Each structure stands twice: as structure tokens, then as C-alpha cells.
PDB file of C-alpha atoms in Angstrom:
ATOM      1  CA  UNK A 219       0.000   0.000   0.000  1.00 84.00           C
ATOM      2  CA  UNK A 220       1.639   3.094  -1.200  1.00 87.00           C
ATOM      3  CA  UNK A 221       2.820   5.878   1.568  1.00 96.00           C
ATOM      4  CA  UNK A 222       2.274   9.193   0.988  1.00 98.00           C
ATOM      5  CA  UNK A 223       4.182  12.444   2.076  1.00 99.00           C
ATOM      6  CA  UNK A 224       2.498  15.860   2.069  1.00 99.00           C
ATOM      7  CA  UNK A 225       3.503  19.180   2.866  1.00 99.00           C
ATOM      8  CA  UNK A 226       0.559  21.363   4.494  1.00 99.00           C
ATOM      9  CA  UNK A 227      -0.323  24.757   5.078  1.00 99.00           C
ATOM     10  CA  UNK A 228      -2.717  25.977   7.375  1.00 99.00           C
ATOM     11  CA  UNK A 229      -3.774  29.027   9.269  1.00 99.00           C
ATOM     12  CA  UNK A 230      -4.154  27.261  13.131  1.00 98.00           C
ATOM     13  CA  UNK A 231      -6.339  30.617  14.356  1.00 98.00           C
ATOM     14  CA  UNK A 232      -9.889  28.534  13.814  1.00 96.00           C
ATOM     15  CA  UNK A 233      -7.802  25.489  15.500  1.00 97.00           C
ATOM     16  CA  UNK A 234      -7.835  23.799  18.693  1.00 95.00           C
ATOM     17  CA  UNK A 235      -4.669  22.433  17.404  1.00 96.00           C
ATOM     18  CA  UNK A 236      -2.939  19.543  15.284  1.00 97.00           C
ATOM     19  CA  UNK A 237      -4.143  16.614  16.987  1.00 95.00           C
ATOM     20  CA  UNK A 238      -7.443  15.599  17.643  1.00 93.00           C
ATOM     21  CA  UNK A 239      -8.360  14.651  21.311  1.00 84.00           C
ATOM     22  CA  UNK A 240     -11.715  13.839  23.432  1.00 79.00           C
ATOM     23  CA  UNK A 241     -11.682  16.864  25.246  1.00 75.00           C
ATOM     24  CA  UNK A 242     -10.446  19.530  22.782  1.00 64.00           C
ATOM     25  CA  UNK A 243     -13.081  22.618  22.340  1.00 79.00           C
ATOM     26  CA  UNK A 244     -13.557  23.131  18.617  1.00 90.00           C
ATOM     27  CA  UNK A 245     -11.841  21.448  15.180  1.00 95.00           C
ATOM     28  CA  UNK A 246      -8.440  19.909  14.729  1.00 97.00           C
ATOM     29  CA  UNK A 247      -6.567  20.354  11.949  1.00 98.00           C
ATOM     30  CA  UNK A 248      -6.164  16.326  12.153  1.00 98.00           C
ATOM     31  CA  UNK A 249      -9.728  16.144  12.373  1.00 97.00           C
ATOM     32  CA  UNK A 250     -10.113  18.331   9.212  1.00 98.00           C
ATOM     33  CA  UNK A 251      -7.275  16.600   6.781  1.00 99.00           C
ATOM     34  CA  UNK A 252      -8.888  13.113   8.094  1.00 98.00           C
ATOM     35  CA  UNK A 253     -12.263  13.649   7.141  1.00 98.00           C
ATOM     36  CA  UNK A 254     -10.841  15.337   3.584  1.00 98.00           C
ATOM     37  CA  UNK A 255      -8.788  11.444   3.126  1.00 98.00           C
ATOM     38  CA  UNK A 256     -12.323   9.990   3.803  1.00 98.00           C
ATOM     39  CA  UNK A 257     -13.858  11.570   1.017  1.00 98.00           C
ATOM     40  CA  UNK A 258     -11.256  11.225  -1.482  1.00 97.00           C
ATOM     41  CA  UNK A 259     -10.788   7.550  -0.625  1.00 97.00           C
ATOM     42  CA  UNK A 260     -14.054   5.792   1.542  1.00 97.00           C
ATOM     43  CA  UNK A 261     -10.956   5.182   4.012  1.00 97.00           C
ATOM     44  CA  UNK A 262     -10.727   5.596   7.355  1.00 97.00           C
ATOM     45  CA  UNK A 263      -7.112   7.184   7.845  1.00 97.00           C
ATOM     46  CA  UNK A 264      -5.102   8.896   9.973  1.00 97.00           C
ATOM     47  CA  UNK A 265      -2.445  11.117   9.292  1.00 98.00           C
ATOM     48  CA  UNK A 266       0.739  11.061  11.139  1.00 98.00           C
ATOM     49  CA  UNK A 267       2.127  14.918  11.577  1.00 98.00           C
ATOM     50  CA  UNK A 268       5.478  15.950  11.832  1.00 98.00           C
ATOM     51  CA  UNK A 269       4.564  18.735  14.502  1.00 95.00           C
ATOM     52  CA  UNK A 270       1.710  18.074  16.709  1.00 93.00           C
ATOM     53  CA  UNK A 271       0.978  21.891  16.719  1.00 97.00           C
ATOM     54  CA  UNK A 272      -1.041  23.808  19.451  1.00 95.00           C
ATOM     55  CA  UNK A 273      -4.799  25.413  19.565  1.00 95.00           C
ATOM     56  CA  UNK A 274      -4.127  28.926  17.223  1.00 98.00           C
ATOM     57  CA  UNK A 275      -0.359  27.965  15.856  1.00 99.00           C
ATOM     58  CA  UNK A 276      -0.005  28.036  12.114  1.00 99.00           C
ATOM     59  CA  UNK A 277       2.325  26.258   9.351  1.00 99.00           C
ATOM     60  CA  UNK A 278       3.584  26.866   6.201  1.00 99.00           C
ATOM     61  CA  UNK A 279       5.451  23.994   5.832  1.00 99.00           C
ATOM     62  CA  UNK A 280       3.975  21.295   8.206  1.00 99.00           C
ATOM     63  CA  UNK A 281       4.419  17.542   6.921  1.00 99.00           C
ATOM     64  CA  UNK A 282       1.847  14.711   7.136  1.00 99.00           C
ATOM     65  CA  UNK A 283       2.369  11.195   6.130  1.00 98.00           C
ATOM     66  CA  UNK A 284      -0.538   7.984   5.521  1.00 98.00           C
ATOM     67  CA  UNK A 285      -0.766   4.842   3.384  1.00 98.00           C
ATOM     68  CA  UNK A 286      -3.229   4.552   1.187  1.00 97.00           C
ATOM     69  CA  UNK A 287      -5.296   2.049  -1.305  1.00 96.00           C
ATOM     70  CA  UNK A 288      -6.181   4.642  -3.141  1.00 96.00           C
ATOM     71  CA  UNK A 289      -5.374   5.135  -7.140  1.00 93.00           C
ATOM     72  CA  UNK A 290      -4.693   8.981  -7.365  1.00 95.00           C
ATOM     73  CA  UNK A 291      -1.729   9.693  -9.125  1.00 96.00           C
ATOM     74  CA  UNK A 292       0.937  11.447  -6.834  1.00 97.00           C
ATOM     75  CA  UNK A 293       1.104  15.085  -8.691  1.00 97.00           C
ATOM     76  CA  UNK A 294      -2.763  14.985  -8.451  1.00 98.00           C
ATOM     77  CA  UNK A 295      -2.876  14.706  -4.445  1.00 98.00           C
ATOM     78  CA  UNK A 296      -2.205  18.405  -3.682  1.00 98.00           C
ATOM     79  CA  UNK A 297      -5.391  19.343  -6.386  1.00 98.00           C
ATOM     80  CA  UNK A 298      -7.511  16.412  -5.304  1.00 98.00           C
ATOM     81  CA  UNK A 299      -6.972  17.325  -1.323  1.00 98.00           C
ATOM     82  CA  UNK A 300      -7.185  21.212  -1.468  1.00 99.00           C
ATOM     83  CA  UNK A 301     -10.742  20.509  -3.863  1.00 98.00           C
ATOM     84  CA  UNK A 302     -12.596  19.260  -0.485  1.00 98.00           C
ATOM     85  CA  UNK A 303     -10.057  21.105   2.631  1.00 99.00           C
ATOM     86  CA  UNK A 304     -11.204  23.518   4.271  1.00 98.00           C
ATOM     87  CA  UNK A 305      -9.970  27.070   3.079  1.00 98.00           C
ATOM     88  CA  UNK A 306      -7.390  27.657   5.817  1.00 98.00           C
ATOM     89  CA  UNK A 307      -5.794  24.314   5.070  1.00 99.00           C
ATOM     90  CA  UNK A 308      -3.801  23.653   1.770  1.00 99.00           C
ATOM     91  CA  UNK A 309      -1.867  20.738   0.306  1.00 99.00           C
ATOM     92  CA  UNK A 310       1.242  22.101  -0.814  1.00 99.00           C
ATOM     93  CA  UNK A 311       3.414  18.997  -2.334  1.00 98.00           C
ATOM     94  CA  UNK A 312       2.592  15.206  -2.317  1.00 98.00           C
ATOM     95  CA  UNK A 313       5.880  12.412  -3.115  1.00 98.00           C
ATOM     96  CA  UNK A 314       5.511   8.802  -2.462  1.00 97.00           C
ATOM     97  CA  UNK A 315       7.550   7.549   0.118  1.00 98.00           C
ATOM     98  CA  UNK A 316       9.022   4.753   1.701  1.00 97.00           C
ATOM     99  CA  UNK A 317       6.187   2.266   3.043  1.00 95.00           C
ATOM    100  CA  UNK A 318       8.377   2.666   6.903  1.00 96.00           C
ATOM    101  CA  UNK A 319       8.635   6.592   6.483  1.00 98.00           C
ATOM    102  CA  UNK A 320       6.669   8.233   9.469  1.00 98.00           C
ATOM    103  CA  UNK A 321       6.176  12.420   8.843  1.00 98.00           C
ATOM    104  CA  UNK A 322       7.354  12.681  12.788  1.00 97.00           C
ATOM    105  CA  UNK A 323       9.582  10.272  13.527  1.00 97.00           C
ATOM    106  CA  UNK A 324      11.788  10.143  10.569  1.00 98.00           C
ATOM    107  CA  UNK A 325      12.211  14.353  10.867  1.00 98.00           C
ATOM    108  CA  UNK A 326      15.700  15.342  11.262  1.00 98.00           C
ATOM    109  CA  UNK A 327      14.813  18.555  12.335  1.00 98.00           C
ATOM    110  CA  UNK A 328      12.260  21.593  12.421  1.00 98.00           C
ATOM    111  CA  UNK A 329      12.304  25.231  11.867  1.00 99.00           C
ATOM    112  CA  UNK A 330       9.889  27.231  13.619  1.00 99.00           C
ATOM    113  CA  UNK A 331       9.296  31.185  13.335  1.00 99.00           C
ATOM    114  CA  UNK A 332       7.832  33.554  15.800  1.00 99.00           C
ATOM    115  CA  UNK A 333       6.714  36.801  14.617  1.00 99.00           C
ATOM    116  CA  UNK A 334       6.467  39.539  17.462  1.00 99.00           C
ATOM    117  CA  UNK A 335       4.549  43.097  15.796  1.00 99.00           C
ATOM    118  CA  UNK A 336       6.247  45.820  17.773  1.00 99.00           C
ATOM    119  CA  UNK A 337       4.600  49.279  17.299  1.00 98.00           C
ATOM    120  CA  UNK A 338       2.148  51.620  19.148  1.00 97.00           C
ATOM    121  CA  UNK A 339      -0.473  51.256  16.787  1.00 97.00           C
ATOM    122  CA  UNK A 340      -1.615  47.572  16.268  1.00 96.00           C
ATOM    123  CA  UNK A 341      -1.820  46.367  12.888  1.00 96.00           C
ATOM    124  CA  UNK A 342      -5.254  45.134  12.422  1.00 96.00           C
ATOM    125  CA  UNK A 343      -4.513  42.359   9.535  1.00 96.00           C
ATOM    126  CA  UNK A 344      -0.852  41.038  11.494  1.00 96.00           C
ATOM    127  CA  UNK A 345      -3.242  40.534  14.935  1.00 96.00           C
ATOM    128  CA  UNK A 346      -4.009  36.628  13.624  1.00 97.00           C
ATOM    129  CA  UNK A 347      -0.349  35.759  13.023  1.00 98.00           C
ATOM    130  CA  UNK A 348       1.785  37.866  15.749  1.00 99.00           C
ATOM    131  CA  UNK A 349       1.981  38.862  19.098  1.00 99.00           C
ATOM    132  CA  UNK A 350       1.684  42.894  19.465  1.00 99.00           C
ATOM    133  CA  UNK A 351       3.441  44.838  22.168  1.00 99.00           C
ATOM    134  CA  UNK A 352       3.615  48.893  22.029  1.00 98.00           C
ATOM    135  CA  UNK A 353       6.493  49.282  24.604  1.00 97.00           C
ATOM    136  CA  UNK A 354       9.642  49.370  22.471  1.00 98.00           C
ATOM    137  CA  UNK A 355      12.013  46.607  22.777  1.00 99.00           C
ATOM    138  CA  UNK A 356      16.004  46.090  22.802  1.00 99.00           C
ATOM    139  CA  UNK A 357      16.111  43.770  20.051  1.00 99.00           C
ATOM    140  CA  UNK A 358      19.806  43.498  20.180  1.00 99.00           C
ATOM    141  CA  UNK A 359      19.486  42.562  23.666  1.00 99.00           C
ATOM    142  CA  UNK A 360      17.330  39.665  22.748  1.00 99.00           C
ATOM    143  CA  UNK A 361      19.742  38.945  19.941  1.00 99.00           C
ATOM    144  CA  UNK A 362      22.804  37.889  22.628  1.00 99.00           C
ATOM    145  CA  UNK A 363      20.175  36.053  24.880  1.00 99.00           C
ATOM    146  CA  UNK A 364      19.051  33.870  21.562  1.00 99.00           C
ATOM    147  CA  UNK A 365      22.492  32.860  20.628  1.00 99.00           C
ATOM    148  CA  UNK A 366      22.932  31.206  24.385  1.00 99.00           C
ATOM    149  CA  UNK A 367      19.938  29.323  23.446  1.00 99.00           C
ATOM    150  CA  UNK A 368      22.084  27.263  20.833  1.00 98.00           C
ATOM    151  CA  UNK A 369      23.611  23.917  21.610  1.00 98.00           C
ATOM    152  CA  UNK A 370      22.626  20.969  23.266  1.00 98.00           C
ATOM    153  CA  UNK A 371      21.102  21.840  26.774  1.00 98.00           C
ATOM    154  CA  UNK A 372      18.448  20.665  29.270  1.00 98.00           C
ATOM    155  CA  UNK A 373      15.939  22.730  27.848  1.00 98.00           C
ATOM    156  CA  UNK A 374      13.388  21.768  31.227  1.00 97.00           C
ATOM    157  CA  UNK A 375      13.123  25.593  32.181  1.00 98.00           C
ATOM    158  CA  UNK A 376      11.476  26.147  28.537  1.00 98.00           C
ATOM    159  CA  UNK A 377       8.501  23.243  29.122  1.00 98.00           C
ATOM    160  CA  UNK A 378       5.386  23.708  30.356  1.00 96.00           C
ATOM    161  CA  UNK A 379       4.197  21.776  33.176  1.00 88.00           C
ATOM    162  CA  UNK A 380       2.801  18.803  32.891  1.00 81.00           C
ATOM    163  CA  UNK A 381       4.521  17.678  30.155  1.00 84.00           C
ATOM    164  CA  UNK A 382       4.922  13.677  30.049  1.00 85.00           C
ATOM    165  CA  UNK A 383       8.523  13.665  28.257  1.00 89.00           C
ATOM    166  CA  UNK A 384      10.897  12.179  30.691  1.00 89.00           C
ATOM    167  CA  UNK A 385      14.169  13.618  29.018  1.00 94.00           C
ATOM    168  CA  UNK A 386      14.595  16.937  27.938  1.00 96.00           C
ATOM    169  CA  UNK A 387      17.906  17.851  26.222  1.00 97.00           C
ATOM    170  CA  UNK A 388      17.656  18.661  22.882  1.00 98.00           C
ATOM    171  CA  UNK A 389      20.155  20.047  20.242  1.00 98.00           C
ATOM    172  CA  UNK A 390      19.024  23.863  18.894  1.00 99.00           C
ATOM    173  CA  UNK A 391      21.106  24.311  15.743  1.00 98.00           C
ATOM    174  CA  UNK A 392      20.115  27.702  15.512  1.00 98.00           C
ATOM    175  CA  UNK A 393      18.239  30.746  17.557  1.00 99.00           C
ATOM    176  CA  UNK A 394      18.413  34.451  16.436  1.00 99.00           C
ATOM    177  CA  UNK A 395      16.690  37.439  16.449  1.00 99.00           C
ATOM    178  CA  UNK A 396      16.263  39.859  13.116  1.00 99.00           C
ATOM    179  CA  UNK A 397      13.906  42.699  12.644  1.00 99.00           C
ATOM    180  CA  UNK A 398      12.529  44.087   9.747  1.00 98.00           C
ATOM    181  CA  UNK A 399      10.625  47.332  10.429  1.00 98.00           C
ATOM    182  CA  UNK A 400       7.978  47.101  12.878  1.00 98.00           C
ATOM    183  CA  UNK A 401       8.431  43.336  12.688  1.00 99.00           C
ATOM    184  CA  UNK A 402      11.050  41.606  15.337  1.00 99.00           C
ATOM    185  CA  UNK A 403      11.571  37.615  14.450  1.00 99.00           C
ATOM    186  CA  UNK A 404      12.439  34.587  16.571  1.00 99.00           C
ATOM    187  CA  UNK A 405      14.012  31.704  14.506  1.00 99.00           C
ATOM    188  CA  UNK A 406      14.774  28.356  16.353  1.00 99.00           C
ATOM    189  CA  UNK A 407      15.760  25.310  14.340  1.00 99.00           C
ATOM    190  CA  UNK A 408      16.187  21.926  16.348  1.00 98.00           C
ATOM    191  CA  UNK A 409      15.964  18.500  16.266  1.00 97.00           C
ATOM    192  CA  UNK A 410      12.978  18.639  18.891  1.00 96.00           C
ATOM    193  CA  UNK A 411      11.009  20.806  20.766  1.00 97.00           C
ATOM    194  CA  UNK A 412       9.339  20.219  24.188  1.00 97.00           C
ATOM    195  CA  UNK A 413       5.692  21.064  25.294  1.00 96.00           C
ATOM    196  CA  UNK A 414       5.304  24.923  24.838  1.00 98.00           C
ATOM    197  CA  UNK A 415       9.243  25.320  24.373  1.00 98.00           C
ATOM    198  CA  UNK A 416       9.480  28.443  21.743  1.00 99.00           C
ATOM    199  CA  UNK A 417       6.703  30.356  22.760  1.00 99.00           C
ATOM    200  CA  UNK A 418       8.608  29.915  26.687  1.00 99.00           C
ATOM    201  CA  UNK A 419      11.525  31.375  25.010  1.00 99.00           C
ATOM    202  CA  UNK A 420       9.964  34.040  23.383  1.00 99.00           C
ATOM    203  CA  UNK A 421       8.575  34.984  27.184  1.00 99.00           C
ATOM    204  CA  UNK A 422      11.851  35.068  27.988  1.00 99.00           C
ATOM    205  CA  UNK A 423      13.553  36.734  25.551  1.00 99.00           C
ATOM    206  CA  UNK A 424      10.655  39.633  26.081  1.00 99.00           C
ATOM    207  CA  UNK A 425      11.735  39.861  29.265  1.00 99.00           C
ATOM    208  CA  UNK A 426      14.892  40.677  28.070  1.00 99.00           C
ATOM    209  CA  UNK A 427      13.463  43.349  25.047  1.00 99.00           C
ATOM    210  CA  UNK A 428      11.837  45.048  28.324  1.00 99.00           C
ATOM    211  CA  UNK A 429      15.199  45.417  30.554  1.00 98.00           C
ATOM    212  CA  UNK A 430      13.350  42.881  33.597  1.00 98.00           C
ATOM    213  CA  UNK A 431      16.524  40.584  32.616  1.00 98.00           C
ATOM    214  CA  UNK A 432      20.118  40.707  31.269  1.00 98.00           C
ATOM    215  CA  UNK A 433      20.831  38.309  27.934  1.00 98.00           C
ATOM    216  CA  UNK A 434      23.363  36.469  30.636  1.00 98.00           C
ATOM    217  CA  UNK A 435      20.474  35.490  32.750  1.00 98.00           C
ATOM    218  CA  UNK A 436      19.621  32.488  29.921  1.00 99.00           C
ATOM    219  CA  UNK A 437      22.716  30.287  31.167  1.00 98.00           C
ATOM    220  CA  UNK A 438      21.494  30.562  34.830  1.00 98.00           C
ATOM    221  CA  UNK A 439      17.867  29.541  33.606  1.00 99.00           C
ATOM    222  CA  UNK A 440      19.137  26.649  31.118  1.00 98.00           C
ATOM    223  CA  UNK A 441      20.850  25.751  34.821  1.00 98.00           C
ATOM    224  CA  UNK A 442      18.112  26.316  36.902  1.00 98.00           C
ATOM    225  CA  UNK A 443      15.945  23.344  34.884  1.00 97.00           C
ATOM    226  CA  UNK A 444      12.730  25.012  36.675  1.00 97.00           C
ATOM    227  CA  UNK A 445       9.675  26.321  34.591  1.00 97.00           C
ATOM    228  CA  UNK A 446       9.375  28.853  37.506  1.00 96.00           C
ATOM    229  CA  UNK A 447      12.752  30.888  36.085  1.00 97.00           C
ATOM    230  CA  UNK A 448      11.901  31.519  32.669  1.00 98.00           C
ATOM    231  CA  UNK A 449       9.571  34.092  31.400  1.00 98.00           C
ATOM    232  CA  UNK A 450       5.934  33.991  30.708  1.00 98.00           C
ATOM    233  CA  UNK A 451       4.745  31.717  27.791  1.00 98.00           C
ATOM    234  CA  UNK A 452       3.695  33.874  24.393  1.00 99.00           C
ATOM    235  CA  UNK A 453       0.567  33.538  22.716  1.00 99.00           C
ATOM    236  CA  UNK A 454      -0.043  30.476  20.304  1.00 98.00           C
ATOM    237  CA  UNK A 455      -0.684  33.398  17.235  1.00 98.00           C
ATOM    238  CA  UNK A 456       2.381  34.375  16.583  1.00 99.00           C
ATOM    239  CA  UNK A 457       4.100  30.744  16.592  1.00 99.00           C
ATOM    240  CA  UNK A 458       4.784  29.474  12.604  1.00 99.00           C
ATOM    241  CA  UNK A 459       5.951  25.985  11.529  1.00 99.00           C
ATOM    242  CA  UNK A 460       7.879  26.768   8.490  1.00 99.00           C
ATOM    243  CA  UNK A 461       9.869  23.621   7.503  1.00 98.00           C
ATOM    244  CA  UNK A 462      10.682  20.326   8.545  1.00 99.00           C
ATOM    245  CA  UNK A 463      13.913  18.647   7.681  1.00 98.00           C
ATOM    246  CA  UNK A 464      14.548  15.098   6.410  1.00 98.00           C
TER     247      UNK A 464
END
């Protein structure tokens, strides 16, 4: 039975996530590529994601994988899928893959984006995709903290409680902050990321934009391994998967 590989992009604000669970409050985006399989095949499927995203985070280049019986040629998937998707979801690419490929366990690594709209005056068509904040922040600042985020640490200060992983180093290839404009932009590539980990760095790296903390405070919080020592966690909105690695 061939396996399938598709790249997806989606606007998560209508979302009460990737994954679809008993008690979530509204659609999944699971939910919604499932029952779009179901009426291009008559099969029950479902799709494997490469980043189980949360309620309101978006993606432009999330990546889903299923086997199939079904006879659509593999350059028609993307047409065939986005004809009965919702709107906010679209099939980007479809390749056929190895039958043992799984879209989340076979990912060498993800990029995500966070997209922070710093300006007095909010920007009423950014509000569904970043995180506004009037006071002006030191975005070089938060430039030096980011680069102590690289490496291989025990990321445990950056998870949100009540997560059920039981080890928590990871390796963060890269972690900077550019701005363009109004527009100041968190960029973390890694091979993993733990339960609420960016938008717990983006908190924290706030922080720092506000002058509550130094960018030499993030090796004393990477060393601290508590939740309780980072900074707030930032709204879903603002939170983009853009690519995942293989």
C-alpha cells in the first residue's frame, strides 16, 4: 500500500490544534485533513504529523504522512486534497515515500518562526499571526540572549508543566533574532522541541526586550531546569511551523 508524504499549510487561528483529542473545544486540523482522506478515498485514515501543533499555531510547511489504497496519481494529491479542505488548510506537495517513512519520527529537524509586531499602533490584519506589544524593545538585547539558546542543553526551564517527556535535552542548531521594520523575528531550528518550548523562550527573551533581565540570565535559567525561572509563555498566534527537515 503506497505511503504518501504531504507538505501542508494551514492558518491554526480557527484550530484547537494539530491533533485531535476527546476533550479539545472546537476542530483539529487532524480532524479536518482526516475527514478530507475519507472523502477522497471511503478510508478511514489517519495522518501522522510531523509537529503536533497547538490550539491557534499556524504552518507553512507542516508535513503529514498515511498509506493509502487509493489510485490517485501522486502530482494529483495536492489538487484532489485542497478541492474538499477547508480554506485555511492547503496541500502544498505530495511524493511517495518509503512504506516505513513516518512524517514525525523520521524528521531530522524543524524550523519554527515567531513573529512579534512591535509598534504603538496595532496592525489590524498582522493581529491573527503575531503577538503585538507597544512598549519598544532592545532587540539586540534579545539577539545575545538567543544565541545562548544554541547547543545541546536541558531545555526543562522552557517546558510547560505537565509535560509527560521524561528527558529533555535537545540540540538547537540555531536561535536568532532579526527585525525588519515594525516586525522583530524569533528563529529556532532543532531537532525537537518540548511542550510549549518556543513560545517559553519568546517569554523570555521579552523579558529581556523590556530590561526585567540581562541576555546572561539564559545560562542561569538553562541551569536552573525550573519552569518557575523563565519568562511567561507567548501567545499560540504568533508561533509558525515553516519547515521540517529530512
Amino acid at each position: 500500500m503506497p505511503c504518501l508524504k504531504i507538505t501542508l499549510a494551514y492558518d491554526g487561528s480557527n484550530y484547537a490544534g494539530w491533533q485531535v483529542q476527546p476533550e479539545a473545544h472546537g476542530p483539529t486540523v487532524q480532524g479536518e485533513v482526516a475527514a478530507a482522506l475519507k472523502r477522497l478515498t471511503g478510508e478511514e485514515i489517519t495522518p501522522v504529523a510531523a509537529g503536533r501543533t497547538d490550539a491557534g499555531v499556524h504552518a507553512r510547511g507542516q508535513v503529514i504522512s498515511f498509506s493509502t489504497r487509493a489510485r490517485i496519481p501522486v502530482e494529483r494529491w495536492p489538487l484532489a486534497l485542497n478541492s474538499v479542505l477547508p480554506a485555511d488548510i492547503a496541500a502544498l506537495e505530495a511524493v511517495e515515500v518509503a512504506p516505513d517513512f513516518h512524517a514525525r519520527y523520521c524528521a531530522r529537524r524543524k524550523w519554527y518562526r515567531y513573529t512579534i509586531y512591535n509598534n504603538r499602533v496595532p496592525d489590524v490584519f498582522c493581529r491573527r499571526y503575531s503577538w503585538h506589544l507597544r512598549q519598544p524593545l532592545d532587540v539586540a538585547a534579545m539577539a545575545r540572549a538567543a544565541a545562548y539558546l544554541q547547543g545541546c542543553h536541558d531545555f526543562r526551564s522552557f517546558c510547560a508543566a505537565g509535560s509527560p517527556v521524561r528527558h529533555f535535552e535537545r540540540q538547537v542548531q540555531q536561535a536568532s533574532v532579526s527585525q525588519n521594520g515594525p516586525f522583530i523575528y524569533f528563529d529556532v531550528i532543532a531537532d525537537g522541541f518540548l511542550y510549549h518550548m518556543v513560545r517559553i523562550m519568546v517569554g523570555t527573551l521579552v523579558e529581556i526586550g523590556r530590561r526585567r533581565l540581562v541576555p546572561e540570565a539564559i545560562p542561569a535559567i538553562l541551569a536552573a531546569r525550573s519552569r518557575e525561572k523563565a519568562g511567561p509563555t507567548a501567545p499560540a498566534r504568533g508561533l509558525c511551523l515553516e519547515r521540517v527537515e529530512y
